[in-house]
PDB file of C-alpha atoms in Angstrom:
ATOM      1  CA  UNK T   1      69.996   6.762   8.797  1.00 44.00           C
ATOM      2  CA  UNK T   2      68.249   5.092  11.684  1.00 44.00           C
ATOM      3  CA  UNK T   3      65.164   4.381   9.651  1.00 43.00           C
ATOM      4  CA  UNK T   4      67.323   3.005   6.874  1.00 43.00           C
ATOM      5  CA  UNK T   5      68.707   0.461   9.291  1.00 42.00           C
ATOM      6  CA  UNK T   6      65.284  -0.511  10.546  1.00 41.00           C
ATOM      7  CA  UNK T   7      64.257  -1.256   7.041  1.00 44.00           C
ATOM      8  CA  UNK T   8      67.222  -3.406   6.250  1.00 42.00           C
ATOM      9  CA  UNK T   9      66.495  -5.491   9.300  1.00 41.00           C
ATOM     10  CA  UNK T  10      63.108  -6.567   8.025  1.00 39.00           C
ATOM     11  CA  UNK T  11      62.825 -10.290   8.508  1.00 42.00           C
ATOM     12  CA  UNK T  12      62.622 -11.973   5.145  1.00 40.00           C
ATOM     13  CA  UNK T  13      60.638 -15.099   5.847  1.00 40.00           C
ATOM     14  CA  UNK T  14      59.913 -16.222   2.393  1.00 39.00           C
ATOM     15  CA  UNK T  15      63.475 -16.115   1.214  1.00 40.00           C
ATOM     16  CA  UNK T  16      64.572 -18.506   3.893  1.00 40.00           C
ATOM     17  CA  UNK T  17      61.681 -20.904   3.852  1.00 40.00           C
ATOM     18  CA  UNK T  18      60.867 -23.476   1.243  1.00 44.00           C
ATOM     19  CA  UNK T  19      57.842 -22.508  -0.797  1.00 45.00           C
ATOM     20  CA  UNK T  20      55.649 -24.999   1.005  1.00 45.00           C
ATOM     21  CA  UNK T  21      56.154 -23.218   4.282  1.00 48.00           C
ATOM     22  CA  UNK T  22      55.482 -19.912   2.683  1.00 48.00           C
ATOM     23  CA  UNK T  23      52.166 -21.237   1.494  1.00 49.00           C
ATOM     24  CA  UNK T  24      51.428 -22.512   4.929  1.00 48.00           C
ATOM     25  CA  UNK T  25      52.215 -19.191   6.501  1.00 50.00           C
ATOM     26  CA  UNK T  26      49.906 -17.546   4.038  1.00 50.00           C
ATOM     27  CA  UNK T  27      47.118 -19.948   4.762  1.00 47.00           C
ATOM     28  CA  UNK T  28      47.522 -19.528   8.498  1.00 46.00           C
ATOM     29  CA  UNK T  29      47.386 -15.794   8.165  1.00 48.00           C
ATOM     30  CA  UNK T  30      44.268 -16.044   6.096  1.00 48.00           C
ATOM     31  CA  UNK T  31      42.610 -18.265   8.615  1.00 45.00           C
ATOM     32  CA  UNK T  32      43.501 -15.831  11.363  1.00 45.00           C
ATOM     33  CA  UNK T  33      42.152 -12.866   9.450  1.00 45.00           C
ATOM     34  CA  UNK T  34      38.981 -14.629   8.539  1.00 45.00           C
ATOM     35  CA  UNK T  35      38.057 -15.701  12.021  1.00 41.00           C
ATOM     36  CA  UNK T  36      39.001 -12.505  13.747  1.00 44.00           C
ATOM     37  CA  UNK T  37      37.215 -10.134  11.450  1.00 44.00           C
ATOM     38  CA  UNK T  38      34.224 -12.338  10.924  1.00 42.00           C
ATOM     39  CA  UNK T  39      33.622 -12.522  14.646  1.00 41.00           C
ATOM     40  CA  UNK T  40      33.580  -8.806  15.070  1.00 43.00           C
ATOM     41  CA  UNK T  41      31.078  -8.297  12.304  1.00 42.00           C
ATOM     42  CA  UNK T  42      28.667 -11.132  12.257  1.00 40.00           C
ATOM     43  CA  UNK T  43      25.237 -10.557  13.616  1.00 45.00           C
ATOM     44  CA  UNK T  44      25.196 -12.131  17.102  1.00 44.00           C
ATOM     45  CA  UNK T  45      22.282 -14.496  16.450  1.00 47.00           C
ATOM     46  CA  UNK T  46      23.921 -15.868  13.428  1.00 44.00           C
ATOM     47  CA  UNK T  47      27.216 -16.427  15.215  1.00 40.00           C
ATOM     48  CA  UNK T  48      25.426 -18.163  18.022  1.00 43.00           C
ATOM     49  CA  UNK T  49      23.611 -20.584  15.816  1.00 44.00           C
ATOM     50  CA  UNK T  50      26.687 -21.126  13.719  1.00 40.00           C
ATOM     51  CA  UNK T  51      28.711 -21.890  16.813  1.00 41.00           C
ATOM     52  CA  UNK T  52      26.200 -24.328  18.145  1.00 43.00           C
ATOM     53  CA  UNK T  53      25.936 -26.325  15.010  1.00 39.00           C
ATOM     54  CA  UNK T  54      29.254 -25.916  13.368  1.00 39.00           C
ATOM     55  CA  UNK T  55      32.081 -25.152  15.715  1.00 38.00           C
ATOM     56  CA  UNK T  56      33.210 -28.716  16.409  1.00 42.00           C
ATOM     57  CA  UNK T  57      33.241 -29.340  12.732  1.00 41.00           C
ATOM     58  CA  UNK T  58      35.195 -26.177  12.032  1.00 38.00           C
ATOM     59  CA  UNK T  59      37.904 -26.653  14.628  1.00 38.00           C
ATOM     60  CA  UNK T  60      38.368 -30.118  13.330  1.00 37.00           C
ATOM     61  CA  UNK T  61      38.670 -29.004   9.758  1.00 39.00           C
ATOM     62  CA  UNK T  62      41.141 -26.273  10.655  1.00 36.00           C
ATOM     63  CA  UNK T  63      43.438 -28.612  12.530  1.00 37.00           C
ATOM     64  CA  UNK T  64      43.177 -31.198   9.818  1.00 38.00           C
ATOM     65  CA  UNK T  65      43.958 -28.575   7.284  1.00 39.00           C
ATOM     66  CA  UNK T  66      47.047 -27.433   9.165  1.00 39.00           C
ATOM     67  CA  UNK T  67      48.559 -30.838   9.616  1.00 38.00           C
ATOM     68  CA  UNK T  68      47.763 -31.707   6.043  1.00 36.00           C
ATOM     69  CA  UNK T  69      49.613 -28.660   4.778  1.00 36.00           C
ATOM     70  CA  UNK T  70      52.579 -29.346   6.990  1.00 37.00           C
ATOM     71  CA  UNK T  71      52.988 -32.823   5.653  1.00 35.00           C
ATOM     72  CA  UNK T  72      51.998 -32.264   2.064  1.00 36.00           C
ATOM     73  CA  UNK T  73      52.513 -28.670   1.057  1.00 37.00           C
ATOM     74  CA  UNK T  74      51.992 -29.615  -2.570  1.00 36.00           C
ATOM     75  CA  UNK T  75      48.352 -30.313  -1.892  1.00 35.00           C
ATOM     76  CA  UNK T  76      47.810 -26.718  -0.918  1.00 39.00           C
ATOM     77  CA  UNK T  77      48.911 -25.394  -4.292  1.00 40.00           C
ATOM     78  CA  UNK T  78      45.706 -26.729  -5.821  1.00 44.00           C
ATOM     79  CA  UNK T  79      43.943 -23.850  -4.194  1.00 48.00           C
ATOM     80  CA  UNK T  80      44.524 -20.669  -6.154  1.00 54.00           C
ATOM     81  CA  UNK T  81      46.586 -18.157  -4.303  1.00 73.00           C
ATOM     82  CA  UNK T  82      44.802 -14.855  -4.397  1.00 88.00           C
ATOM     83  CA  UNK T  83      47.300 -12.394  -2.968  1.00 93.00           C
ATOM     84  CA  UNK T  84      51.063 -12.151  -2.973  1.00 94.00           C
ATOM     85  CA  UNK T  85      51.305  -9.825  -0.003  1.00 95.00           C
ATOM     86  CA  UNK T  86      50.231 -11.145   3.393  1.00 94.00           C
ATOM     87  CA  UNK T  87      46.741  -9.964   4.343  1.00 94.00           C
ATOM     88  CA  UNK T  88      47.649  -9.758   8.027  1.00 92.00           C
ATOM     89  CA  UNK T  89      50.464  -7.329   7.415  1.00 94.00           C
ATOM     90  CA  UNK T  90      48.192  -5.107   5.357  1.00 95.00           C
ATOM     91  CA  UNK T  91      45.520  -5.288   8.023  1.00 94.00           C
ATOM     92  CA  UNK T  92      48.037  -4.224  10.683  1.00 92.00           C
ATOM     93  CA  UNK T  93      48.974  -1.212   8.606  1.00 94.00           C
ATOM     94  CA  UNK T  94      45.312  -0.374   8.100  1.00 95.00           C
ATOM     95  CA  UNK T  95      44.713  -0.592  11.834  1.00 93.00           C
ATOM     96  CA  UNK T  96      47.116   2.293  12.375  1.00 93.00           C
ATOM     97  CA  UNK T  97      44.274   4.501  11.211  1.00 93.00           C
ATOM     98  CA  UNK T  98      42.459   5.775  14.302  1.00 92.00           C
ATOM     99  CA  UNK T  99      39.267   6.230  12.270  1.00 91.00           C
ATOM    100  CA  UNK T 100      39.152   2.611  11.211  1.00 93.00           C
ATOM    101  CA  UNK T 101      36.787   0.572  13.326  1.00 91.00           C
ATOM    102  CA  UNK T 102      36.054  -2.488  11.268  1.00 93.00           C
ATOM    103  CA  UNK T 103      37.236  -3.573   7.870  1.00 95.00           C
ATOM    104  CA  UNK T 104      35.504  -6.384   6.058  1.00 95.00           C
ATOM    105  CA  UNK T 105      37.617  -9.210   4.735  1.00 94.00           C
ATOM    106  CA  UNK T 106      36.843  -8.042   1.244  1.00 95.00           C
ATOM    107  CA  UNK T 107      38.049  -4.616   2.235  1.00 97.00           C
ATOM    108  CA  UNK T 108      41.399  -5.931   3.449  1.00 97.00           C
ATOM    109  CA  UNK T 109      41.655  -8.040   0.322  1.00 97.00           C
ATOM    110  CA  UNK T 110      40.907  -4.996  -1.854  1.00 97.00           C
ATOM    111  CA  UNK T 111      43.601  -2.907  -0.161  1.00 98.00           C
ATOM    112  CA  UNK T 112      46.082  -5.766  -0.517  1.00 97.00           C
ATOM    113  CA  UNK T 113      45.389  -6.125  -4.232  1.00 97.00           C
ATOM    114  CA  UNK T 114      45.501  -2.360  -4.744  1.00 98.00           C
ATOM    115  CA  UNK T 115      48.891  -2.285  -3.009  1.00 98.00           C
ATOM    116  CA  UNK T 116      50.208  -4.983  -5.317  1.00 97.00           C
ATOM    117  CA  UNK T 117      49.048  -2.910  -8.287  1.00 98.00           C
ATOM    118  CA  UNK T 118      50.659   0.122  -6.713  1.00 98.00           C
ATOM    119  CA  UNK T 119      54.030  -1.619  -6.448  1.00 98.00           C
ATOM    120  CA  UNK T 120      53.699  -2.709 -10.062  1.00 97.00           C
ATOM    121  CA  UNK T 121      52.904   0.785 -11.283  1.00 97.00           C
ATOM    122  CA  UNK T 122      55.554   2.533  -9.173  1.00 97.00           C
ATOM    123  CA  UNK T 123      58.169   0.070 -10.451  1.00 98.00           C
ATOM    124  CA  UNK T 124      57.101   0.765 -14.046  1.00 97.00           C
ATOM    125  CA  UNK T 125      57.056   4.545 -13.533  1.00 97.00           C
ATOM    126  CA  UNK T 126      60.511   4.378 -11.991  1.00 97.00           C
ATOM    127  CA  UNK T 127      61.810   2.301 -14.851  1.00 97.00           C
ATOM    128  CA  UNK T 128      60.756   5.024 -17.305  1.00 97.00           C
ATOM    129  CA  UNK T 129      63.417   7.215 -15.708  1.00 97.00           C
ATOM    130  CA  UNK T 130      65.958   4.410 -15.665  1.00 97.00           C
ATOM    131  CA  UNK T 131      65.364   3.974 -19.364  1.00 95.00           C
ATOM    132  CA  UNK T 132      65.676   7.698 -20.035  1.00 95.00           C
ATOM    133  CA  UNK T 133      69.078   7.648 -18.358  1.00 95.00           C
ATOM    134  CA  UNK T 134      69.961   4.694 -20.626  1.00 96.00           C
ATOM    135  CA  UNK T 135      70.582   2.475 -17.628  1.00 95.00           C
ATOM    136  CA  UNK T 136      69.497  -1.053 -16.809  1.00 95.00           C
ATOM    137  CA  UNK T 137      69.382  -0.790 -13.030  1.00 97.00           C
ATOM    138  CA  UNK T 138      66.613   1.108 -11.290  1.00 97.00           C
ATOM    139  CA  UNK T 139      68.154   3.428  -8.692  1.00 97.00           C
ATOM    140  CA  UNK T 140      66.460   5.206  -5.796  1.00 96.00           C
ATOM    141  CA  UNK T 141      66.854   8.418  -7.822  1.00 95.00           C
ATOM    142  CA  UNK T 142      64.515   6.941 -10.466  1.00 97.00           C
ATOM    143  CA  UNK T 143      61.896   6.189  -7.819  1.00 96.00           C
ATOM    144  CA  UNK T 144      62.198   9.741  -6.475  1.00 95.00           C
ATOM    145  CA  UNK T 145      61.813  11.141  -9.986  1.00 95.00           C
ATOM    146  CA  UNK T 146      58.735   9.000 -10.595  1.00 96.00           C
ATOM    147  CA  UNK T 147      57.200  10.290  -7.371  1.00 96.00           C
ATOM    148  CA  UNK T 148      57.949  13.872  -8.348  1.00 94.00           C
ATOM    149  CA  UNK T 149      56.563  13.568 -11.872  1.00 94.00           C
ATOM    150  CA  UNK T 150      53.348  11.580 -11.448  1.00 94.00           C
ATOM    151  CA  UNK T 151      50.424  13.509  -9.955  1.00 93.00           C
ATOM    152  CA  UNK T 152      48.831  10.595  -8.161  1.00 94.00           C
ATOM    153  CA  UNK T 153      52.137   9.875  -6.396  1.00 95.00           C
ATOM    154  CA  UNK T 154      52.416  13.340  -4.884  1.00 92.00           C
ATOM    155  CA  UNK T 155      51.210  12.011  -1.537  1.00 94.00           C
ATOM    156  CA  UNK T 156      54.562  10.265  -1.151  1.00 95.00           C
ATOM    157  CA  UNK T 157      56.603  13.431  -1.198  1.00 90.00           C
ATOM    158  CA  UNK T 158      57.979  13.946   2.264  1.00 82.00           C
ATOM    159  CA  UNK T 159      56.250  10.784   3.491  1.00 79.00           C
ATOM    160  CA  UNK T 160      59.094   8.450   2.696  1.00 76.00           C
ATOM    161  CA  UNK T 161      61.066   8.856   5.905  1.00 66.00           C
ATOM    162  CA  UNK T 162      58.720   7.546   8.549  1.00 53.00           C
TER     163      UNK T 162
ATOM    164  CA  UNK P   1      47.946  -3.159  17.158  1.00 55.00           C
ATOM    165  CA  UNK P   2      51.450  -3.096  15.820  1.00 55.00           C
ATOM    166  CA  UNK P   3      53.775  -4.738  18.281  1.00 63.00           C
ATOM    167  CA  UNK P   4      57.034  -4.470  16.438  1.00 69.00           C
ATOM    168  CA  UNK P   5      58.280  -1.750  14.152  1.00 68.00           C
ATOM    169  CA  UNK P   6      58.975  -4.348  11.451  1.00 68.00           C
ATOM    170  CA  UNK P   7      55.256  -4.925  11.188  1.00 70.00           C
ATOM    171  CA  UNK P   8      55.079  -1.660   9.304  1.00 81.00           C
ATOM    172  CA  UNK P   9      57.183  -3.063   6.505  1.00 89.00           C
ATOM    173  CA  UNK P  10      55.878  -5.299   3.823  1.00 94.00           C
ATOM    174  CA  UNK P  11      57.868  -8.502   3.340  1.00 94.00           C
ATOM    175  CA  UNK P  12      60.927  -7.557   1.313  1.00 94.00           C
ATOM    176  CA  UNK P  13      61.058 -10.767  -0.706  1.00 95.00           C
ATOM    177  CA  UNK P  14      57.461 -10.446  -1.867  1.00 96.00           C
ATOM    178  CA  UNK P  15      57.931  -6.794  -2.785  1.00 97.00           C
ATOM    179  CA  UNK P  16      61.117  -7.669  -4.668  1.00 97.00           C
ATOM    180  CA  UNK P  17      59.259 -10.327  -6.635  1.00 97.00           C
ATOM    181  CA  UNK P  18      56.395  -7.970  -7.501  1.00 97.00           C
ATOM    182  CA  UNK P  19      58.891  -5.358  -8.735  1.00 98.00           C
ATOM    183  CA  UNK P  20      60.728  -7.906 -10.824  1.00 97.00           C
ATOM    184  CA  UNK P  21      57.494  -9.084 -12.419  1.00 96.00           C
ATOM    185  CA  UNK P  22      56.624  -5.501 -13.331  1.00 97.00           C
ATOM    186  CA  UNK P  23      59.847  -4.882 -15.250  1.00 97.00           C
ATOM    187  CA  UNK P  24      61.411  -6.393 -18.366  1.00 96.00           C
ATOM    188  CA  UNK P  25      63.645  -9.379 -17.575  1.00 96.00           C
ATOM    189  CA  UNK P  26      66.796  -7.470 -18.446  1.00 95.00           C
ATOM    190  CA  UNK P  27      66.162  -4.819 -15.792  1.00 96.00           C
ATOM    191  CA  UNK P  28      67.801  -4.765 -12.372  1.00 96.00           C
ATOM    192  CA  UNK P  29      66.748  -2.924  -9.260  1.00 97.00           C
ATOM    193  CA  UNK P  30      69.128  -1.501  -6.677  1.00 97.00           C
ATOM    194  CA  UNK P  31      68.640  -2.359  -3.049  1.00 96.00           C
ATOM    195  CA  UNK P  32      67.848   1.267  -2.190  1.00 95.00           C
ATOM    196  CA  UNK P  33      65.230   1.483  -4.934  1.00 96.00           C
ATOM    197  CA  UNK P  34      63.586  -1.706  -3.692  1.00 96.00           C
ATOM    198  CA  UNK P  35      63.485  -0.340  -0.149  1.00 95.00           C
ATOM    199  CA  UNK P  36      62.019   2.939  -1.399  1.00 96.00           C
ATOM    200  CA  UNK P  37      59.259   1.171  -3.338  1.00 97.00           C
ATOM    201  CA  UNK P  38      58.451  -1.041  -0.340  1.00 96.00           C
ATOM    202  CA  UNK P  39      58.235   1.996   1.900  1.00 95.00           C
ATOM    203  CA  UNK P  40      56.064   3.803  -0.623  1.00 96.00           C
ATOM    204  CA  UNK P  41      53.754   0.783  -0.632  1.00 97.00           C
ATOM    205  CA  UNK P  42      53.370   0.946   3.169  1.00 95.00           C
ATOM    206  CA  UNK P  43      52.552   4.642   2.916  1.00 95.00           C
ATOM    207  CA  UNK P  44      50.096   3.838   0.161  1.00 97.00           C
ATOM    208  CA  UNK P  45      48.221   1.403   2.422  1.00 97.00           C
ATOM    209  CA  UNK P  46      47.874   4.075   5.111  1.00 95.00           C
ATOM    210  CA  UNK P  47      46.876   6.718   2.574  1.00 96.00           C
ATOM    211  CA  UNK P  48      44.275   4.485   0.920  1.00 97.00           C
ATOM    212  CA  UNK P  49      42.896   3.421   4.303  1.00 97.00           C
ATOM    213  CA  UNK P  50      42.527   7.012   5.441  1.00 97.00           C
ATOM    214  CA  UNK P  51      40.651   7.934   2.272  1.00 97.00           C
ATOM    215  CA  UNK P  52      38.453   4.859   2.534  1.00 97.00           C
ATOM    216  CA  UNK P  53      37.497   5.575   6.129  1.00 97.00           C
ATOM    217  CA  UNK P  54      36.621   9.110   5.019  1.00 96.00           C
ATOM    218  CA  UNK P  55      34.379   7.719   2.275  1.00 97.00           C
ATOM    219  CA  UNK P  56      32.719   5.363   4.758  1.00 96.00           C
ATOM    220  CA  UNK P  57      32.250   8.107   7.337  1.00 95.00           C
ATOM    221  CA  UNK P  58      30.494  10.342   4.835  1.00 96.00           C
ATOM    222  CA  UNK P  59      27.962   7.594   4.301  1.00 96.00           C
ATOM    223  CA  UNK P  60      27.666   6.863   8.000  1.00 95.00           C
ATOM    224  CA  UNK P  61      28.988   3.367   7.422  1.00 94.00           C
ATOM    225  CA  UNK P  62      30.969   1.814  10.200  1.00 93.00           C
ATOM    226  CA  UNK P  63      32.724  -1.024   8.438  1.00 95.00           C
ATOM    227  CA  UNK P  64      35.126  -0.388   5.582  1.00 95.00           C
ATOM    228  CA  UNK P  65      34.094  -2.436   2.573  1.00 96.00           C
ATOM    229  CA  UNK P  66      35.614  -3.098  -0.811  1.00 97.00           C
ATOM    230  CA  UNK P  67      33.191  -0.556  -2.260  1.00 97.00           C
ATOM    231  CA  UNK P  68      34.667   2.238  -0.112  1.00 97.00           C
ATOM    232  CA  UNK P  69      38.125   1.282  -1.250  1.00 98.00           C
ATOM    233  CA  UNK P  70      37.112   1.356  -4.904  1.00 98.00           C
ATOM    234  CA  UNK P  71      35.637   4.810  -4.416  1.00 98.00           C
ATOM    235  CA  UNK P  72      38.720   6.005  -2.566  1.00 98.00           C
ATOM    236  CA  UNK P  73      40.977   4.756  -5.386  1.00 98.00           C
ATOM    237  CA  UNK P  74      38.908   6.722  -7.842  1.00 97.00           C
ATOM    238  CA  UNK P  75      39.212   9.891  -5.752  1.00 97.00           C
ATOM    239  CA  UNK P  76      42.952   9.469  -5.317  1.00 97.00           C
ATOM    240  CA  UNK P  77      43.524   9.314  -9.087  1.00 96.00           C
ATOM    241  CA  UNK P  78      44.196   5.613  -9.073  1.00 97.00           C
ATOM    242  CA  UNK P  79      41.128   5.015 -11.193  1.00 96.00           C
ATOM    243  CA  UNK P  80      43.155   2.700 -13.404  1.00 97.00           C
ATOM    244  CA  UNK P  81      43.198   0.217 -10.505  1.00 98.00           C
ATOM    245  CA  UNK P  82      39.414   0.057 -10.256  1.00 98.00           C
ATOM    246  CA  UNK P  83      38.651  -2.255 -13.194  1.00 97.00           C
ATOM    247  CA  UNK P  84      41.328  -4.877 -12.441  1.00 97.00           C
ATOM    248  CA  UNK P  85      40.461  -4.712  -8.756  1.00 97.00           C
ATOM    249  CA  UNK P  86      36.824  -5.430  -9.559  1.00 97.00           C
ATOM    250  CA  UNK P  87      37.951  -8.522 -11.428  1.00 96.00           C
ATOM    251  CA  UNK P  88      40.089  -9.600  -8.466  1.00 96.00           C
ATOM    252  CA  UNK P  89      37.138  -9.091  -6.156  1.00 96.00           C
ATOM    253  CA  UNK P  90      34.872 -11.183  -8.341  1.00 96.00           C
ATOM    254  CA  UNK P  91      37.461 -13.910  -8.323  1.00 94.00           C
ATOM    255  CA  UNK P  92      37.814 -13.576  -4.565  1.00 95.00           C
ATOM    256  CA  UNK P  93      34.078 -13.870  -4.024  1.00 94.00           C
ATOM    257  CA  UNK P  94      33.981 -16.912  -6.238  1.00 93.00           C
ATOM    258  CA  UNK P  95      36.757 -18.633  -4.284  1.00 92.00           C
ATOM    259  CA  UNK P  96      35.144 -17.753  -0.950  1.00 89.00           C
ATOM    260  CA  UNK P  97      31.843 -19.077  -2.196  1.00 89.00           C
ATOM    261  CA  UNK P  98      33.415 -22.314  -3.375  1.00 88.00           C
ATOM    262  CA  UNK P  99      35.101 -22.688  -0.011  1.00 86.00           C
ATOM    263  CA  UNK P 100      31.787 -22.098   1.665  1.00 85.00           C
ATOM    264  CA  UNK P 101      30.008 -24.597  -0.509  1.00 88.00           C
ATOM    265  CA  UNK P 102      32.610 -27.275   0.013  1.00 85.00           C
ATOM    266  CA  UNK P 103      32.946 -26.703   3.740  1.00 75.00           C
ATOM    267  CA  UNK P 104      29.626 -26.158   5.438  1.00 65.00           C
ATOM    268  CA  UNK P 105      31.621 -24.787   8.355  1.00 57.00           C
ATOM    269  CA  UNK P 106      32.875 -21.604   6.732  1.00 47.00           C
ATOM    270  CA  UNK P 107      29.594 -19.724   6.924  1.00 48.00           C
ATOM    271  CA  UNK P 108      31.078 -16.678   8.574  1.00 49.00           C
ATOM    272  CA  UNK P 109      33.255 -15.331   5.869  1.00 48.00           C
ATOM    273  CA  UNK P 110      32.091 -11.891   5.153  1.00 48.00           C
ATOM    274  CA  UNK P 111      29.017  -9.906   5.943  1.00 47.00           C
ATOM    275  CA  UNK P 112      28.596  -9.063   2.307  1.00 44.00           C
ATOM    276  CA  UNK P 113      28.539 -12.713   1.431  1.00 44.00           C
ATOM    277  CA  UNK P 114      25.895 -13.862   3.841  1.00 42.00           C
ATOM    278  CA  UNK P 115      23.495 -16.149   2.092  1.00 45.00           C
ATOM    279  CA  UNK P 116      20.304 -16.521   4.021  1.00 46.00           C
ATOM    280  CA  UNK P 117      19.175 -19.791   2.570  1.00 44.00           C
ATOM    281  CA  UNK P 118      20.534 -22.420   4.901  1.00 43.00           C
ATOM    282  CA  UNK P 119      20.162 -25.736   3.150  1.00 46.00           C
ATOM    283  CA  UNK P 120      21.917 -27.681   5.919  1.00 43.00           C
ATOM    284  CA  UNK P 121      19.092 -27.014   8.342  1.00 42.00           C
ATOM    285  CA  UNK P 122      16.645 -29.532   6.948  1.00 41.00           C
ATOM    286  CA  UNK P 123      18.286 -32.749   8.054  1.00 42.00           C
ATOM    287  CA  UNK P 124      16.065 -33.117  11.102  1.00 36.00           C
TER     288      UNK P 124
END
């Protein structure tokens, strides 16, 4: 019961914000992920030389970018949006793993995309059971049945009440 | 680390949209089912990460790369994700490369992407 409540209290940013802001949030998160992870991985010499030559330029471009998106969110939509789920949130979940030291950006991106595919496939598997019951609305029971009947979803059994 | 317990949840609106896109337009999804799928997705991230770190450890690699994740997906019987994920990764690399080409500043994107030819150096 308690965990149920925690879940329902999840802040739903994107529902309350206009799409422009959602884009902005996404961009900001990407920027954050990029810088943080890149710093931890880059070979020190490279970082040094990059900092010397390029940092002023970069800070400038980041600030410019931010203010530009704030004023004209439409401009941002020219850039293709690669993920639906926020990379930062996925990275935070990944960091729960005590064995994880460093994840490359590509790695975080790959997990994010895989998770989107996972949601897609779990929704479809659940809907099979909704259909079998001749219903139109997917119920939690259908999700549970999908988990019980698909081999690759076995890992979820008993792991749904954290 | 995770500061708030909500950080363990994926954004409900995004998950809801992904579910909706997966199903025929006539289908509905109950609130409980949406919450269950979102929770399953969080567990999936942890599960996939654990398997990927195991793959990396076996190879004595410290950093988790996309390649480890692809291998982990294959081991976990999500091999159907591998081909589309490879396409996504190619697309991702292309976008990162374009960004890098357009902005000389974004050199430090990804260790896998490091391009040793530095054309900007010769302006002296």
